[in-house]
C-alpha angles and dihedrals in degrees: 000000000000090000090056092046091051090050092053094044094049097043117108090214133021114282130225123234091251092052093047092049091049095049093044091045092234135129116260094247091052093046091048092051092051092045091052090055090052092046092051090054091045096241089118129027130204115231128217087256089061093250128123127246139168114297130221094255092057090049091050091051091049090052092048092050092048091049091052091049091049092047090050093050092048092048098047100085093051092044090052091052090050090050089052088058099041123043095206128094114289120204135187117196136175132211112260117174108307095340142057119244126206111237099165134031132180111194122235117259089223126092092255116083125201117237091226121116139187109274094030113134124214135187121260104225099060105035129083094235092043094051092045089054094047091049093064098042126096112263092248091054091051090051091051094051099043122076116254121260124004112006117244115265114229095174137358088269097055114121104235102165114087095215091052091049090051090054090050092049091052089056091047091053091051097049099032100233139073132218127215100200099189088306099128100029132015115254094009123112123191138179123195148167133208126253120216132208129224091281093053092253117141107243104163145336151230123239142177117212135187141150110285092236087060099039118044121202089249093051090048092053090051087060092055098093092054093046094048090047090052091049089050092049092051091046091053090048087056088055097258116161110243091217091057094052119097115280090246089062097056118096113253090231138354119259117250115265112277095021119131115267117216144131108293112263116273125197115313118257111272 
């Protein structure tokens, strides 16, 4: 099926069934059956000339992928500066459907390595980036993205009650960052902040992760100003309006003219 989809996507003009079958080295009945499956899911469309062309779903996926790539490229300089300040693992993830997906990762400079990888998807309700995104969404959007009923427990620390999660999200919105205190994975602590697009919509987030024996909750909170500043920097790079960002994202005061501009200092390297 993927071979057929690739043929249709790469063709300069719509292809006939016979041509698709020939190029894919399939019989016409087999090619037709696979094409029908792609048509039903809107990855391929049938034209009035009885040929096959790219469908709306494939175009949407292409746009989503391009957006993620662009976001990643725009975020990379700020992420690198954050990683220079903090020796733990730095992630950048974007909202994709009902999950967040890692699109950038800077490895820890410590001996321990996180098992995360680019392309990995994670739930919203129990991750630092996920909770930071949910905190700045309208209530109806949160309800749409979260599963119905009791939220799935990933660890004994996962918040599964909706009212308790709402209380946590209110705190996240006030302070500007979220904590995953061994809620998604045992023995892993994470702190993150949301990233906003040009319309002020949360589309992803920055996080710092480490084993909980290595990163205490207090130490994680001390990193918060640097992480929020990095999220703000990426948001501005994505053309967000500073005045439309949450109050917790706005600098307390502007630096004097001629002073060095950088991500606020995080914890010193240990």
